[in-house]
Every structure is written in structure tokens, then in C-alpha cells.
Tab-separated table of N, CA and C in Angstrom:
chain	number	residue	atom	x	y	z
A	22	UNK	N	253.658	-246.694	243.326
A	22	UNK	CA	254.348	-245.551	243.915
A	22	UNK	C	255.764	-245.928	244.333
A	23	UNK	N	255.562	-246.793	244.782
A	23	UNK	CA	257.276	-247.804	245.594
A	23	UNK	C	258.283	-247.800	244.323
A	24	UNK	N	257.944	-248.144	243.206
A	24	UNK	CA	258.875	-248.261	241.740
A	24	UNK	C	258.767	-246.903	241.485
A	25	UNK	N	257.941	-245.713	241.515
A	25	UNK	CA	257.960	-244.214	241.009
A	25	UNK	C	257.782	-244.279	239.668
A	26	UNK	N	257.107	-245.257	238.841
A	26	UNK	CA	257.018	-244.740	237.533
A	26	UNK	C	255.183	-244.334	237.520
A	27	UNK	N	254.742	-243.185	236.765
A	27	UNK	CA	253.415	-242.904	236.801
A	27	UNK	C	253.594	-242.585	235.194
A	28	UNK	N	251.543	-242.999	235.035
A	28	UNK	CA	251.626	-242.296	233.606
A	28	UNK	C	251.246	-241.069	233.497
A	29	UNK	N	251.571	-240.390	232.496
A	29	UNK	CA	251.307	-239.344	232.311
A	29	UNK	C	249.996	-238.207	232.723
A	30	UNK	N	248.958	-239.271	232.984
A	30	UNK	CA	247.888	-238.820	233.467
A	30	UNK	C	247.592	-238.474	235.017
A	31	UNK	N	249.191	-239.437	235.391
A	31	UNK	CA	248.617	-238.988	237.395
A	31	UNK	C	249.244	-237.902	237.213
A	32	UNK	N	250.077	-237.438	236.633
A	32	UNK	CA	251.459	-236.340	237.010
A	32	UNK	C	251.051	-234.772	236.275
A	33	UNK	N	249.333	-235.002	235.216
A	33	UNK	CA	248.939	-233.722	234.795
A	33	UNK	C	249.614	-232.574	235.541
A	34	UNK	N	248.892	-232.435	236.892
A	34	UNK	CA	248.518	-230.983	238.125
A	34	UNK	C	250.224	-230.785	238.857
A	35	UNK	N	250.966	-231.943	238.183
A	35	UNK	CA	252.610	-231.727	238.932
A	35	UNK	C	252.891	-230.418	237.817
A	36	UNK	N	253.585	-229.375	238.426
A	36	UNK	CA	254.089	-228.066	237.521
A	36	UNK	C	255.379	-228.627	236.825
A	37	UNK	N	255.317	-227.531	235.467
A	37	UNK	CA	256.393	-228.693	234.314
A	37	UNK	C	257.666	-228.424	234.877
A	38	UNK	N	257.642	-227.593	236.002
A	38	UNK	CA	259.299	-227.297	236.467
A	38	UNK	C	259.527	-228.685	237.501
A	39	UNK	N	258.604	-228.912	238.008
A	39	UNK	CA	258.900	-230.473	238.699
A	39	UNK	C	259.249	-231.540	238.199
A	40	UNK	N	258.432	-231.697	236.903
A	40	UNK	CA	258.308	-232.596	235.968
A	40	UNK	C	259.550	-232.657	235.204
A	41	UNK	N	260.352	-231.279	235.015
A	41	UNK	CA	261.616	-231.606	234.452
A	41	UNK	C	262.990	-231.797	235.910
A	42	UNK	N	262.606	-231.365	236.040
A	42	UNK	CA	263.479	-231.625	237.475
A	42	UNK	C	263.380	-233.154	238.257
A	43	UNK	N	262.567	-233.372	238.364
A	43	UNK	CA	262.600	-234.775	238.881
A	43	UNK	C	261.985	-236.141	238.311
A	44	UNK	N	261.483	-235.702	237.124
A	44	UNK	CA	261.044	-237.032	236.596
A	44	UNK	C	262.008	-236.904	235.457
A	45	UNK	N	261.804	-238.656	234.989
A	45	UNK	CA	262.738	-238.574	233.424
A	45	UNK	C	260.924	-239.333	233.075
A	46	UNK	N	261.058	-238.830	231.245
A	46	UNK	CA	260.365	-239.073	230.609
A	46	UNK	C	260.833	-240.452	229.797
A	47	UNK	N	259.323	-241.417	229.570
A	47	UNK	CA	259.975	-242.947	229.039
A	47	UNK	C	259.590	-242.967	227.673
A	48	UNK	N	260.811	-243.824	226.998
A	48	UNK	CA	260.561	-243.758	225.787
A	48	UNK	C	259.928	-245.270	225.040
A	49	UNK	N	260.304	-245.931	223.863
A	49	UNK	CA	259.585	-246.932	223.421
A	49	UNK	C	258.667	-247.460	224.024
A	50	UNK	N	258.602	-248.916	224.396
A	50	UNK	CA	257.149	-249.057	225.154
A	50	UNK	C	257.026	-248.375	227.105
A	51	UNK	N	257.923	-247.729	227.153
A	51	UNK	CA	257.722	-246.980	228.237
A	51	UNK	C	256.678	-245.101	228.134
A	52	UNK	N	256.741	-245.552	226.726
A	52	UNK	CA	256.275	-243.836	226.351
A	52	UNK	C	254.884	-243.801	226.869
A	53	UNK	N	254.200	-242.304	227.399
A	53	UNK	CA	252.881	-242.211	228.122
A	53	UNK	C	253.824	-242.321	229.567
A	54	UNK	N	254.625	-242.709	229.795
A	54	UNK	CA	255.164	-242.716	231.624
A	54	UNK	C	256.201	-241.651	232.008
A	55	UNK	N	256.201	-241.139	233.109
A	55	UNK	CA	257.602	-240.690	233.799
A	55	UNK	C	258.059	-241.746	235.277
A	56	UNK	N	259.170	-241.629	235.293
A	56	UNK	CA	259.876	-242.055	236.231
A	56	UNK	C	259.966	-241.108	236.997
A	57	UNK	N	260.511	-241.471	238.383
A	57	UNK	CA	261.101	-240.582	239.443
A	57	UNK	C	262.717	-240.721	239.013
A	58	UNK	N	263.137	-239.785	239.146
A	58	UNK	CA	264.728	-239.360	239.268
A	58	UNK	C	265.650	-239.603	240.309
A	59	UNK	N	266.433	-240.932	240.473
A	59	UNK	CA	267.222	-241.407	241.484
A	59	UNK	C	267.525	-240.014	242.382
A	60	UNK	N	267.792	-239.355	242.192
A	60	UNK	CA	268.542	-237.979	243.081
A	60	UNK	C	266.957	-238.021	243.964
A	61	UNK	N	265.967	-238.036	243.551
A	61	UNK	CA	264.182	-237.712	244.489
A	61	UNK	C	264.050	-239.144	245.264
A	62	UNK	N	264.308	-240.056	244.108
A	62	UNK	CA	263.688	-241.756	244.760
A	62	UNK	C	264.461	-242.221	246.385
A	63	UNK	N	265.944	-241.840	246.129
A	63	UNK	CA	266.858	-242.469	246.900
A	63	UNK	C	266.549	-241.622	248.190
A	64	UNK	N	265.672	-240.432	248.370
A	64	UNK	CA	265.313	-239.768	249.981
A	64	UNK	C	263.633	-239.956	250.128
A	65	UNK	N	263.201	-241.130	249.585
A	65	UNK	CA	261.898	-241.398	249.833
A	65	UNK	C	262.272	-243.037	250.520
A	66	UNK	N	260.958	-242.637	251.757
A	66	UNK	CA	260.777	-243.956	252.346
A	66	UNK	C	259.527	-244.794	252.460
A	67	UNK	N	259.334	-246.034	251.384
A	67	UNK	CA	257.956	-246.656	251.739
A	67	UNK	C	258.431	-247.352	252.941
A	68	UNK	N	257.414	-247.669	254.246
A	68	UNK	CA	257.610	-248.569	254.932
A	68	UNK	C	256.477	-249.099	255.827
A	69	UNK	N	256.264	-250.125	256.033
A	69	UNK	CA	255.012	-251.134	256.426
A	69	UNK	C	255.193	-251.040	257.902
A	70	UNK	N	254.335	-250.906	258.735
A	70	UNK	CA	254.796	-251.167	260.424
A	70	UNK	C	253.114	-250.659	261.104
A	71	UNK	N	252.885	-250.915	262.343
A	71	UNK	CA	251.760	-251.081	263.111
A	71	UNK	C	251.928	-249.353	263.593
A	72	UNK	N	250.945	-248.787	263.209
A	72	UNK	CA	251.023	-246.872	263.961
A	72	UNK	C	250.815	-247.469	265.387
A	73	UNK	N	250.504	-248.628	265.957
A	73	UNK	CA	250.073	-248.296	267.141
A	73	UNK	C	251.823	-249.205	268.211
A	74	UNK	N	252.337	-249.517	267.490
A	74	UNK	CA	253.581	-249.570	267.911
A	74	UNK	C	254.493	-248.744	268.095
A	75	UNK	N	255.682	-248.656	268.574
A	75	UNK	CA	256.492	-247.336	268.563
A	75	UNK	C	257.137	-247.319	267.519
A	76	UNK	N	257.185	-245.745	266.785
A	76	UNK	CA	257.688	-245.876	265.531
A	76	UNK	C	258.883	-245.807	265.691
A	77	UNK	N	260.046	-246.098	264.586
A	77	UNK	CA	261.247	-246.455	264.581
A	77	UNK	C	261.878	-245.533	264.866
A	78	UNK	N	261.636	-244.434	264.138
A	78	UNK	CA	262.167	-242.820	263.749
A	78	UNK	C	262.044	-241.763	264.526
A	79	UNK	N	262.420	-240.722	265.121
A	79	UNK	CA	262.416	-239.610	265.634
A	79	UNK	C	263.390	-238.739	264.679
A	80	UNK	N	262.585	-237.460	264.427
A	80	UNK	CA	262.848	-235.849	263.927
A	80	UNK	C	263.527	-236.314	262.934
A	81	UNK	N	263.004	-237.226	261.935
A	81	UNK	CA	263.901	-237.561	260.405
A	81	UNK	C	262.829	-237.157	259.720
A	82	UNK	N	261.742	-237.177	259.537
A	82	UNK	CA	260.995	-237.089	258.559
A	82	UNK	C	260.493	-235.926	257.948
A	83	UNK	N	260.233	-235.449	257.063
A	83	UNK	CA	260.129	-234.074	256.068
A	83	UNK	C	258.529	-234.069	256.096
A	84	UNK	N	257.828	-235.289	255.782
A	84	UNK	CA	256.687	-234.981	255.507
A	84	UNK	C	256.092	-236.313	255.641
A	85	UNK	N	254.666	-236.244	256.276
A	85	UNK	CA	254.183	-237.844	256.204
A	85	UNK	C	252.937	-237.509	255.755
A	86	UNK	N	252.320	-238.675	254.872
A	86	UNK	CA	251.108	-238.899	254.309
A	86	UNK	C	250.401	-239.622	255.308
A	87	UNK	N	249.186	-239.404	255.671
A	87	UNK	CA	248.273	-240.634	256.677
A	87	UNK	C	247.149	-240.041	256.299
A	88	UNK	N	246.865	-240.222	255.090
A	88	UNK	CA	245.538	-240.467	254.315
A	88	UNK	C	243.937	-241.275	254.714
A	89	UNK	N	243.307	-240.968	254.810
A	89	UNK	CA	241.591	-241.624	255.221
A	89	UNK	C	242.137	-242.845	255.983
A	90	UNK	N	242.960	-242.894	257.294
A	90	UNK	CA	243.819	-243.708	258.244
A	90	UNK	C	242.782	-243.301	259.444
A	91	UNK	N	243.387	-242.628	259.910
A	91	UNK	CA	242.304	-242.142	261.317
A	91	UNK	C	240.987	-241.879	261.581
A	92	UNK	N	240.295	-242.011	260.489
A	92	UNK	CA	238.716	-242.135	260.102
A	92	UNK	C	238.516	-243.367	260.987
A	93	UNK	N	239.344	-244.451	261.385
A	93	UNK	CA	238.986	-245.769	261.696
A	93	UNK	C	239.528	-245.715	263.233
A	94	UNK	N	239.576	-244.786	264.162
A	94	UNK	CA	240.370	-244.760	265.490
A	94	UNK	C	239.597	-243.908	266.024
A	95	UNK	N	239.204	-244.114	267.419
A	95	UNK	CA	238.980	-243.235	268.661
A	95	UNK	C	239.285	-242.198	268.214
A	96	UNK	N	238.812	-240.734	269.225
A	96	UNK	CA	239.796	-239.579	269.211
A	96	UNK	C	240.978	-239.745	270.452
A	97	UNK	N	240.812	-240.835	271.522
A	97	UNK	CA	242.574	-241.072	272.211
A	97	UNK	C	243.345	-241.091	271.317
A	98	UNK	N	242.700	-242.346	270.558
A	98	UNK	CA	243.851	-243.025	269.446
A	98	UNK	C	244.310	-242.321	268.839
A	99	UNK	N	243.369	-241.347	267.683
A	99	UNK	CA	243.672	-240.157	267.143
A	99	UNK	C	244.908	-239.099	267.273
A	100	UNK	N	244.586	-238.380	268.554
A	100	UNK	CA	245.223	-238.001	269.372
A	100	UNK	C	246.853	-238.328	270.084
A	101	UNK	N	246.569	-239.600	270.503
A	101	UNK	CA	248.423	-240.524	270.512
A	101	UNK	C	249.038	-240.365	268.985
A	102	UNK	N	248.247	-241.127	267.934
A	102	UNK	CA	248.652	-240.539	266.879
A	102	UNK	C	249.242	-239.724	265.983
A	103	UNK	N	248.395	-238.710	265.876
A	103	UNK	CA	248.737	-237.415	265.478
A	103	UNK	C	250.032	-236.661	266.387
A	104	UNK	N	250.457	-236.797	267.508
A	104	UNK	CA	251.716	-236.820	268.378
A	104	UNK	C	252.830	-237.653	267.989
A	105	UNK	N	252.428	-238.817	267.931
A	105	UNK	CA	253.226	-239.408	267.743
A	105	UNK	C	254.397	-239.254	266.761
A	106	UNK	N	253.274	-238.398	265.276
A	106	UNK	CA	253.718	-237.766	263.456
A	106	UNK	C	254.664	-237.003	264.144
A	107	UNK	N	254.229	-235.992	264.802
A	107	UNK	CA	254.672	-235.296	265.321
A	107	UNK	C	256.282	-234.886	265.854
A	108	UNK	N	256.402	-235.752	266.620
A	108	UNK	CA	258.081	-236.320	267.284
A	108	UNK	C	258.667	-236.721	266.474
A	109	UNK	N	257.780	-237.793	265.180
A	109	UNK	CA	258.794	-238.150	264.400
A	109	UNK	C	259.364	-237.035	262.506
A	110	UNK	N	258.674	-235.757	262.778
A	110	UNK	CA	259.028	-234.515	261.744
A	110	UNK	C	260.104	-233.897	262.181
A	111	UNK	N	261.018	-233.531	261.339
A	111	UNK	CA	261.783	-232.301	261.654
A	111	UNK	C	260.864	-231.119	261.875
A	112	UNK	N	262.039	-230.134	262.179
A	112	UNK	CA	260.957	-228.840	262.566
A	112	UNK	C	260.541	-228.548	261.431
A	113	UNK	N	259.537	-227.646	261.057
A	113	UNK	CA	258.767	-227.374	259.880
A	113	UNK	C	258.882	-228.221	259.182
A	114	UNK	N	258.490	-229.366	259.529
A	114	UNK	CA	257.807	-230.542	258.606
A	114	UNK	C	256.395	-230.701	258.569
A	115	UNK	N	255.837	-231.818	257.272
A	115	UNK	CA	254.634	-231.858	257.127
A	115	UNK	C	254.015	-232.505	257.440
A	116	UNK	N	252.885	-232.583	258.000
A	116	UNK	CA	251.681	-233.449	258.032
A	116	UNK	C	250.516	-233.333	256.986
A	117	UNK	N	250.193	-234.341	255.919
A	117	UNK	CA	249.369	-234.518	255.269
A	117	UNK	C	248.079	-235.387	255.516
A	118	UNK	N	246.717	-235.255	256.064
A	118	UNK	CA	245.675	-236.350	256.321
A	118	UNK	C	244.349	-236.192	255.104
A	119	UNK	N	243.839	-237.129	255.008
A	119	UNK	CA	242.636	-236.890	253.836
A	119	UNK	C	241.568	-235.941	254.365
A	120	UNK	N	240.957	-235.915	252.736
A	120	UNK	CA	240.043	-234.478	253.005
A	120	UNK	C	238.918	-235.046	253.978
A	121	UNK	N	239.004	-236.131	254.431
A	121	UNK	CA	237.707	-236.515	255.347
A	121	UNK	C	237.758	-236.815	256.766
A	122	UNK	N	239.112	-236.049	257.110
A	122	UNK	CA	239.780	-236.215	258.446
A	122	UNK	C	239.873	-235.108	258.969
A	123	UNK	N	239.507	-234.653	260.325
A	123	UNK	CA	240.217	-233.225	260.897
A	123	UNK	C	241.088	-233.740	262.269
A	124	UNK	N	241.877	-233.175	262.286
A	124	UNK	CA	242.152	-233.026	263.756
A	124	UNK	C	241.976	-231.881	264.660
A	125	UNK	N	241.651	-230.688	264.245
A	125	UNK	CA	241.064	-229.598	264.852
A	125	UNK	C	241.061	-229.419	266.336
A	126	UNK	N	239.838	-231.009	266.872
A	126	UNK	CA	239.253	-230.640	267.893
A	126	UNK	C	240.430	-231.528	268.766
A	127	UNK	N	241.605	-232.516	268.785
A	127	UNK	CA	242.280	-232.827	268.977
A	127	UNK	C	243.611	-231.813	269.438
A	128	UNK	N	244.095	-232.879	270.418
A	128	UNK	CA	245.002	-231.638	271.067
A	128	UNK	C	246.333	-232.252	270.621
A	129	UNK	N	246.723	-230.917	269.636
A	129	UNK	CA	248.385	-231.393	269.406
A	129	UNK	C	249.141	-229.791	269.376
A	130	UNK	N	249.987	-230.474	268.698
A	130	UNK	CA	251.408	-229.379	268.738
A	130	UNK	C	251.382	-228.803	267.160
A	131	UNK	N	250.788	-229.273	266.221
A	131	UNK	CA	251.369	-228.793	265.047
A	131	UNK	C	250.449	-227.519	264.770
A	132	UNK	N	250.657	-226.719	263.624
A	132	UNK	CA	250.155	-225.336	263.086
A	132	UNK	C	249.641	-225.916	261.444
A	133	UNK	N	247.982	-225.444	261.456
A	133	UNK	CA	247.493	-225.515	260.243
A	133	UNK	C	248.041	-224.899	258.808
A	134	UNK	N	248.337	-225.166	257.982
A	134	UNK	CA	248.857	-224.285	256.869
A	134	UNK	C	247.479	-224.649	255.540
A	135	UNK	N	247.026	-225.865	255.647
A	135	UNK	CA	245.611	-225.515	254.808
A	135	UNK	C	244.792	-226.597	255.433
A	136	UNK	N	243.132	-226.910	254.726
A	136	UNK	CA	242.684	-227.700	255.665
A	136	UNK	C	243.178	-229.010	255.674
A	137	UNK	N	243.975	-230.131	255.318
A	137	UNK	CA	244.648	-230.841	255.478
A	137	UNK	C	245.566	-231.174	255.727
A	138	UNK	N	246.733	-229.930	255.497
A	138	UNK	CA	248.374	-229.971	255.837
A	138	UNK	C	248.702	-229.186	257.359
A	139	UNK	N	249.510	-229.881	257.570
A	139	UNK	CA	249.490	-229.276	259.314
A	139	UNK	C	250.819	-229.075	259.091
A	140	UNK	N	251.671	-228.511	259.768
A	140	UNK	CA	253.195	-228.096	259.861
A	140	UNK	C	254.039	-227.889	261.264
A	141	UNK	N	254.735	-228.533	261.556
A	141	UNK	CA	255.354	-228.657	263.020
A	141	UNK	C	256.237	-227.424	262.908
């Protein structure tokens, strides 16, 4: 994901208007792949760090992934957590968690938009 090249098979369910818009298609022994498109890559951030530390960032972020993560935490923990995403989204930003996570019964600030995506 960090390099952005996928083959053709993760990127099926991406719509072909995405697919031309932000991927480039590879050719000789790159063929079967797309790339991500410097203009998409260069506003993406991988980055490694402890959730239970203070995160670096405040109100920069568009959207965060925290995938089958909180399956493994208290509901405090949970809870500090999911706040924490929180402070660090712009307004109407996203929260993404796996399909085997709720926060529901947890007390936060954000607004459901489906059962996994939450929206500040």
C-alpha cells in the first residue's frame, strides 16, 4: 500500500472514473498493475506510532482507517481512542473501523453515515 502499486484484481470494485483519474496503468512487466498517481500519493500518510501515546496531529486528517484495532482494548481504551480520531479529523472527516468493531455503545462525538464509517 506504502509504494501504491496494486494489481488489477484489488482495484476490480474501484469505479473506472477513479481508476482513470488516479491510477496510471503499467505496462511491460508491470502489466496486470496500476499505480497511484503522484497528484493522490503525495496527500497520503503511512505512519507507525503507539495509539496510546499522544498523537502528533490535530484537525489535519481527512480520513483514518483503524481496522480490526480496537477488538483488542477495553471499552475506556476504546473510548480515549475513538476521541482521540476524533480531534485529530477535520470537520466532516472520516472514520473508518472493521466490520467486527462497533462503537455504538461508546461515548463520542462523531455521526454514523454507515455501519462502519463514522463522520465528525
Amino acid at each position: 500500500a506504502r509504494r501504491g502499486v496494486y494489481a488489477m484484481e484489488q482495484v476490480a470494485t474501484v469505479p473506472q472514473a477513479y481508476l482513470k483519474r488516479y491510477f496510471m496503468r503499467g505496462v511491460g512487466r508491470s502489466a496486470g498493475y496500476v499505480k497511484v498517481k503522484p497528484i493522490l500519493q503525495e496527500n497520503i500518510r503511512f505512519q507507525r506510532f503507539n495509539l496510546m501515546d499522544r498523537f502528533p496531529w490535530r484537525d489535519e486528517m481527512h480520513i483514518i482507517f483503524c481496522r480490526n484495532v480496537m477488538i483488542y482494548f477495553d471499552r475506556p481504551t476504546q473510548e480515549k481512542l475513538v476521541n482521540k480520531f476524533y480531534d485529530c479529523l477535520v470537520q466532516n472527516g472520516y472514520l473508518v473501523i472493521g466490520h467486527s468493531e462497533s462503537i455504538s455503545s461508546l461515548d463520542h462525538r462523531f455521526r454514523p453515515v454507515e455501519a462502519t464509517i463514522f463522520r465528525k
